């Protein structure tokens, strides 16, 4: 042992400057990651006993951690997921981790209006109340795929699917007030543009632009929904969860091929240190769902557990109304 200690000591002595530089850099990365990139924390201790929470895409990532938090607060939690086997395993894990047996799974494929209608019909007939609806599921930068109803996949799942789901459950949500509808958007909406002449990407398709547009739709939908909920006991919020290590980017390789491989090899090992964990990424969703002091913030957009000012194009009421009208024509 002393021989190896001497070797290590001699190496450290000869490479003292390099070790100091490495240690300083590692400390900088750790502290930056911990105190800047990890984002805000939801500190509310409010309980959810007797409340029912529905979370889409809850079998992994942010959705899974949100569901676990809701279960720990005593809520009846419904995981609305497409992958039944994965969702059942997640529900079992959450029941064990939270000590809450009221965690259930229902099949929901947001790429199918038929599936959304079946899910909503079952929920409306079986559940006494819906206190919190969290529209969390999403797909990002996939190849040019279509939903079962013929819509571009990101626009169809990220926006139209949740638009239809929310409207089909809205009467039950209103009856359960005070209640909330949470839409998980992204900071990507800031660079999004509403391509009104080709909303469904029929003429051209660029994965990143389609994703940005779908996230802008989430914000516009939330703002118009808030206006339509005035006078009810229901509030709605949209949010940016942060850049999170989840399965959301699982289609990069299939979409971008060799370019994605280069990014993954050269940049991802470094970039991942600055990504949020799923637990950290879920904090703003949880905050919007349970924070009690939300007066005057109906329709607001949040990031790191704080309201954030939207850019002008996301505040365009005419675009929000137009999107609602077109979404109704496409879904209802």
Coordinates of C-alpha atoms in Angstrom, one line a residue:
X1 CA 0.0 0.0 0.0
X2 CA 2.8 2.4 0.9
X3 CA 4.4 1.8 -2.5
X4 CA 1.2 2.9 -4.3
X5 CA 0.8 5.8 -2.0
X6 CA 4.4 6.9 -2.9
X7 CA 3.7 6.6 -6.6
X8 CA 0.5 8.7 -6.2
X9 CA 2.4 11.3 -4.1
X10 CA 5.2 11.6 -6.6
X11 CA 2.7 12.0 -9.5
X12 CA 0.8 14.7 -7.7
X13 CA 4.1 16.5 -6.9
X14 CA 5.2 16.5 -10.5
X15 CA 1.8 17.5 -11.8
X16 CA 0.8 20.0 -9.1
X17 CA -0.3 22.8 -11.4
X18 CA -2.3 20.5 -13.6
X19 CA -4.1 19.0 -10.6
X20 CA -4.8 22.4 -9.2
X21 CA -6.3 23.5 -12.6
X22 CA -8.4 20.3 -12.8
X23 CA -9.6 20.6 -9.3
X24 CA -10.6 24.2 -9.8
X25 CA -12.4 23.5 -13.0
X26 CA -14.2 20.5 -11.4
X27 CA -15.3 22.7 -8.5
X28 CA -16.5 25.4 -10.8
X29 CA -18.6 22.9 -12.8
X30 CA -20.0 21.4 -9.7
X31 CA -20.9 24.7 -8.1
X32 CA -22.3 26.1 -11.3
X33 CA -24.4 23.0 -11.8
X34 CA -25.7 23.0 -8.3
X35 CA -26.5 26.6 -7.8
X36 CA -27.4 27.9 -11.3
X37 CA -28.5 25.1 -13.7
X38 CA -30.4 23.1 -11.1
X39 CA -33.1 25.8 -11.1
X40 CA -35.8 26.6 -8.5
X41 CA -37.3 24.3 -6.0
X42 CA -41.0 23.9 -5.0
X43 CA -41.0 24.3 -1.2
X44 CA -44.7 24.0 -0.7
X45 CA -45.8 21.3 1.8
X46 CA -49.5 21.4 0.9
X47 CA -51.2 18.1 1.0
X48 CA -53.5 16.7 -1.7
X49 CA -55.6 14.2 0.3
X50 CA -58.9 13.7 -1.5
X51 CA -57.6 15.2 -4.7
X52 CA -57.4 13.5 -8.1
X53 CA -54.4 14.3 -10.4
X54 CA -54.1 13.2 -14.0
X55 CA -50.6 13.3 -15.6
X56 CA -49.9 12.5 -19.2
X57 CA -46.6 10.9 -20.1
X58 CA -46.1 9.9 -16.5
X59 CA -44.1 6.7 -16.9
X60 CA -40.7 8.3 -17.2
X61 CA -38.7 11.5 -16.7
X62 CA -40.4 14.7 -15.5
X63 CA -43.8 13.1 -15.6
X64 CA -42.7 10.2 -13.4
X65 CA -41.2 12.5 -10.8
X66 CA -44.3 14.7 -10.8
X67 CA -46.5 11.7 -10.3
X68 CA -44.3 10.5 -7.4
X69 CA -44.5 14.0 -5.7
X70 CA -48.3 14.1 -6.1
X71 CA -48.6 10.6 -4.6
X72 CA -46.4 11.6 -1.7
X73 CA -48.8 14.5 -1.0
X74 CA -51.7 12.0 -0.7
X75 CA -53.4 12.5 -4.1
X76 CA -55.2 9.9 -6.2
X77 CA -52.8 9.8 -9.2
X78 CA -53.7 8.6 -12.7
X79 CA -50.8 7.9 -15.0
X80 CA -52.1 8.5 -18.6
X81 CA -49.7 6.7 -20.8
X82 CA -49.3 5.0 -24.1
X83 CA -46.9 2.2 -23.0
X84 CA -49.0 0.0 -20.7
X85 CA -46.2 -2.3 -19.5
X86 CA -43.9 0.6 -18.6
X87 CA -46.7 2.6 -17.0
X88 CA -47.7 -0.4 -14.8
X89 CA -44.2 -0.8 -13.6
X90 CA -43.9 2.9 -12.9
X91 CA -47.1 2.9 -11.0
X92 CA -46.0 0.0 -8.9
X93 CA -42.7 1.7 -8.1
X94 CA -44.5 5.0 -7.2
X95 CA -46.8 3.1 -4.8
X96 CA -43.9 1.6 -3.1
X97 CA -41.8 4.8 -2.9
X98 CA -44.7 7.0 -1.8
X99 CA -46.6 4.5 0.4
X100 CA -49.7 5.6 -1.5
X101 CA -51.8 2.8 -3.0
X102 CA -54.0 5.2 -5.0
X103 CA -51.8 5.3 -8.1
X104 CA -53.4 4.0 -11.3
X105 CA -52.8 3.6 -15.0
X106 CA -55.0 4.4 -17.9
X107 CA -54.1 4.0 -21.6
X108 CA -53.8 7.2 -23.5
X109 CA -52.2 7.7 -26.9
X110 CA -52.1 11.4 -27.7
X111 CA -51.4 10.6 -31.3
X112 CA -54.9 9.2 -31.7
X113 CA -58.1 11.2 -31.2
X114 CA -60.0 7.9 -30.8
X115 CA -57.7 7.0 -27.9
X116 CA -58.1 10.4 -26.3
X117 CA -61.9 10.2 -26.6
X118 CA -62.0 6.7 -25.1
X119 CA -59.7 7.8 -22.2
X120 CA -61.8 10.9 -21.5
X121 CA -65.1 9.0 -21.6
X122 CA -63.8 6.5 -19.1
X123 CA -62.4 9.2 -16.8
X124 CA -65.6 11.2 -16.9
X125 CA -67.7 8.2 -16.1
X126 CA -65.5 6.6 -13.4
X127 CA -63.9 9.5 -11.6
X128 CA -65.8 11.8 -9.2
X129 CA -63.4 14.7 -9.7
X130 CA -60.4 16.0 -11.5
X131 CA -58.5 18.5 -9.4
X132 CA -55.3 18.8 -11.4
X133 CA -54.7 18.0 -15.0
X134 CA -51.0 18.0 -16.0
X135 CA -50.4 17.9 -19.8
X136 CA -46.8 16.7 -19.6
X137 CA -46.3 14.3 -22.4
X138 CA -44.4 15.4 -25.4
X139 CA -42.3 14.4 -28.4
X140 CA -39.3 16.4 -29.8
X141 CA -37.6 16.6 -33.1
X142 CA -38.8 13.3 -34.5
X143 CA -38.7 12.3 -38.2
X144 CA -41.6 13.4 -40.4
X145 CA -44.2 11.3 -38.8
X146 CA -48.0 11.7 -38.8
X147 CA -50.5 11.0 -36.0
X148 CA -53.3 8.5 -36.7
X149 CA -55.5 11.4 -37.7
X150 CA -53.0 12.7 -40.2
X151 CA -51.3 15.6 -38.3
X152 CA -47.6 16.3 -38.0
X153 CA -46.6 14.3 -35.0
X154 CA -45.2 17.2 -32.8
X155 CA -48.1 19.5 -33.5
X156 CA -50.5 16.6 -33.1
X157 CA -49.2 15.2 -29.8
X158 CA -47.8 18.3 -28.1
X159 CA -50.7 20.6 -28.9
X160 CA -53.8 19.0 -30.6
X161 CA -53.8 15.9 -28.4
X162 CA -53.7 17.9 -25.2
X163 CA -56.1 20.5 -26.6
X164 CA -58.7 17.8 -27.2
X165 CA -58.0 16.0 -23.9
X166 CA -58.4 19.2 -21.9
X167 CA -61.7 20.2 -23.6
X168 CA -63.2 16.7 -23.1
X169 CA -62.3 16.8 -19.4
X170 CA -63.2 20.4 -18.8
X171 CA -66.7 20.0 -17.4
X172 CA -65.4 17.6 -14.8
X173 CA -62.5 19.9 -14.0
X174 CA -64.9 22.8 -13.6
X175 CA -67.1 20.8 -11.3
X176 CA -64.1 19.9 -9.1
X177 CA -62.9 23.5 -8.5
X178 CA -60.8 25.0 -7.3
X179 CA -58.8 23.1 -9.9
X180 CA -55.8 23.6 -12.2
X181 CA -54.6 22.7 -15.7
X182 CA -50.9 22.7 -16.2
X183 CA -49.3 22.7 -19.7
X184 CA -45.6 21.8 -19.9
X185 CA -44.2 23.9 -22.7
X186 CA -40.5 24.9 -23.2
X187 CA -38.3 27.9 -23.6
X188 CA -38.0 26.7 -27.2
X189 CA -41.3 28.5 -27.8
X190 CA -39.4 31.8 -27.7
X191 CA -38.0 31.0 -31.2
X192 CA -41.2 29.5 -32.4
X193 CA -43.3 30.9 -35.2
X194 CA -46.9 30.1 -36.1
X195 CA -46.8 28.9 -39.7
X196 CA -50.4 29.7 -40.5
X197 CA -50.0 28.8 -44.2
X198 CA -48.6 25.4 -43.4
X199 CA -49.5 24.7 -39.8
X200 CA -49.4 20.9 -40.4
X201 CA -45.9 21.0 -42.2
X202 CA -47.4 19.6 -45.4
X203 CA -45.2 21.6 -47.7
X204 CA -41.9 21.5 -45.7
X205 CA -40.8 20.0 -42.5
X206 CA -37.9 21.0 -40.3
X207 CA -38.0 19.0 -37.0
X208 CA -36.7 21.8 -34.7
X209 CA -39.0 24.4 -36.2
X210 CA -42.0 22.1 -35.8
X211 CA -41.0 21.5 -32.2
X212 CA -40.7 25.2 -31.5
X213 CA -44.1 25.9 -33.0
X214 CA -45.7 23.1 -30.9
X215 CA -44.3 24.6 -27.8
X216 CA -45.5 28.1 -28.8
X217 CA -48.9 26.5 -29.2
X218 CA -48.8 25.3 -25.6
X219 CA -48.3 28.9 -24.4
X220 CA -51.0 30.4 -26.7
X221 CA -53.4 27.6 -25.8
X222 CA -52.8 28.3 -22.1
X223 CA -53.5 32.1 -22.5
X224 CA -56.7 31.6 -24.5
X225 CA -57.9 28.9 -22.1
X226 CA -57.3 31.3 -19.1
X227 CA -59.6 33.8 -20.8
X228 CA -62.3 31.3 -21.4
X229 CA -62.1 30.1 -17.8
X230 CA -62.7 33.6 -16.3
X231 CA -65.5 33.4 -13.8
X232 CA -64.9 29.7 -13.0
X233 CA -62.8 28.3 -10.2
X234 CA -60.2 26.8 -12.6
X235 CA -56.8 28.3 -13.3
X236 CA -54.2 27.3 -15.9
X237 CA -50.5 27.8 -16.3
X238 CA -47.7 27.0 -18.8
X239 CA -44.1 26.4 -17.9
X240 CA -40.5 25.7 -19.0
X241 CA -39.1 22.8 -17.0
X242 CA -35.5 23.5 -18.0
X243 CA -33.1 21.4 -20.0
X244 CA -33.5 18.0 -18.5
X245 CA -31.9 14.6 -18.9
X246 CA -34.9 12.7 -20.1
X247 CA -36.0 10.4 -23.0
X248 CA -37.4 13.4 -24.8
X249 CA -34.5 13.6 -27.2
X250 CA -34.6 9.9 -28.1
X251 CA -35.3 10.5 -31.7
X252 CA -32.3 12.7 -32.4
X253 CA -30.3 9.9 -34.0
X254 CA -33.1 8.8 -36.2
X255 CA -33.8 12.4 -37.3
X256 CA -30.3 13.8 -37.8
X257 CA -28.2 10.7 -38.4
X258 CA -24.5 11.3 -38.4
X259 CA -24.8 14.8 -37.1
X260 CA -26.5 13.5 -34.0
X261 CA -23.7 10.9 -33.5
X262 CA -21.1 13.7 -33.6
X263 CA -23.0 15.8 -31.1
X264 CA -23.5 12.8 -28.8
X265 CA -19.8 11.8 -29.0
X266 CA -18.2 15.3 -28.7
X267 CA -20.6 17.5 -26.7
X268 CA -23.1 15.4 -24.8
X269 CA -20.6 14.1 -22.1
X270 CA -19.9 17.7 -21.2
X271 CA -23.4 19.2 -21.8
X272 CA -25.0 16.5 -19.6
X273 CA -23.4 18.0 -16.5
X274 CA -25.4 21.1 -17.0
X275 CA -28.7 19.4 -17.6
X276 CA -31.3 19.2 -14.8
X277 CA -32.1 15.8 -13.4
X278 CA -35.8 14.7 -13.8
X279 CA -36.4 15.6 -10.1
X280 CA -35.1 19.1 -10.7
X281 CA -37.0 19.4 -14.0
X282 CA -40.3 18.5 -12.3
X283 CA -40.1 21.3 -9.7
X284 CA -41.8 24.0 -11.8
X285 CA -44.6 21.6 -12.8
X286 CA -45.1 20.7 -9.1
X287 CA -45.0 24.4 -8.1
X288 CA -47.7 25.3 -10.6
X289 CA -49.8 22.4 -9.5
X290 CA -49.7 23.0 -5.7
X291 CA -48.5 26.6 -4.9
X292 CA -51.3 28.4 -3.0
X293 CA -50.2 32.0 -3.7
X294 CA -51.1 32.2 -7.4
X295 CA -53.6 35.1 -7.3
X296 CA -53.6 37.1 -10.5
X297 CA -51.5 34.6 -12.3
X298 CA -54.1 32.7 -14.4
X299 CA -52.6 32.1 -17.8
X300 CA -49.1 33.0 -16.7
X301 CA -45.9 31.3 -17.8
X302 CA -43.4 30.0 -15.3
X303 CA -39.7 29.0 -15.2
X304 CA -37.7 27.9 -12.2
X305 CA -40.8 28.2 -10.0
X306 CA -41.3 31.9 -10.8
X307 CA -43.5 33.8 -13.3
X308 CA -41.5 34.8 -16.4
X309 CA -42.4 37.5 -18.8
X310 CA -43.4 36.2 -22.2
X311 CA -42.0 37.7 -25.5
X312 CA -44.4 39.7 -27.6
X313 CA -45.3 37.0 -30.1
X314 CA -46.4 34.7 -27.3
X315 CA -48.7 37.4 -26.0
X316 CA -50.5 37.8 -29.3
X317 CA -54.2 37.4 -28.4
X318 CA -55.2 37.3 -32.0
X319 CA -52.9 34.3 -32.6
X320 CA -54.2 32.6 -29.5
X321 CA -57.8 33.0 -30.6
X322 CA -57.0 31.8 -34.1
X323 CA -55.1 28.8 -32.9
X324 CA -58.1 27.9 -30.7
X325 CA -60.5 28.2 -33.6
X326 CA -58.4 26.1 -35.9
X327 CA -57.8 23.5 -33.2
X328 CA -61.5 23.1 -32.6
X329 CA -62.0 22.5 -36.3
X330 CA -59.3 19.9 -36.3
X331 CA -60.4 18.0 -33.2
X332 CA -63.9 18.6 -31.9

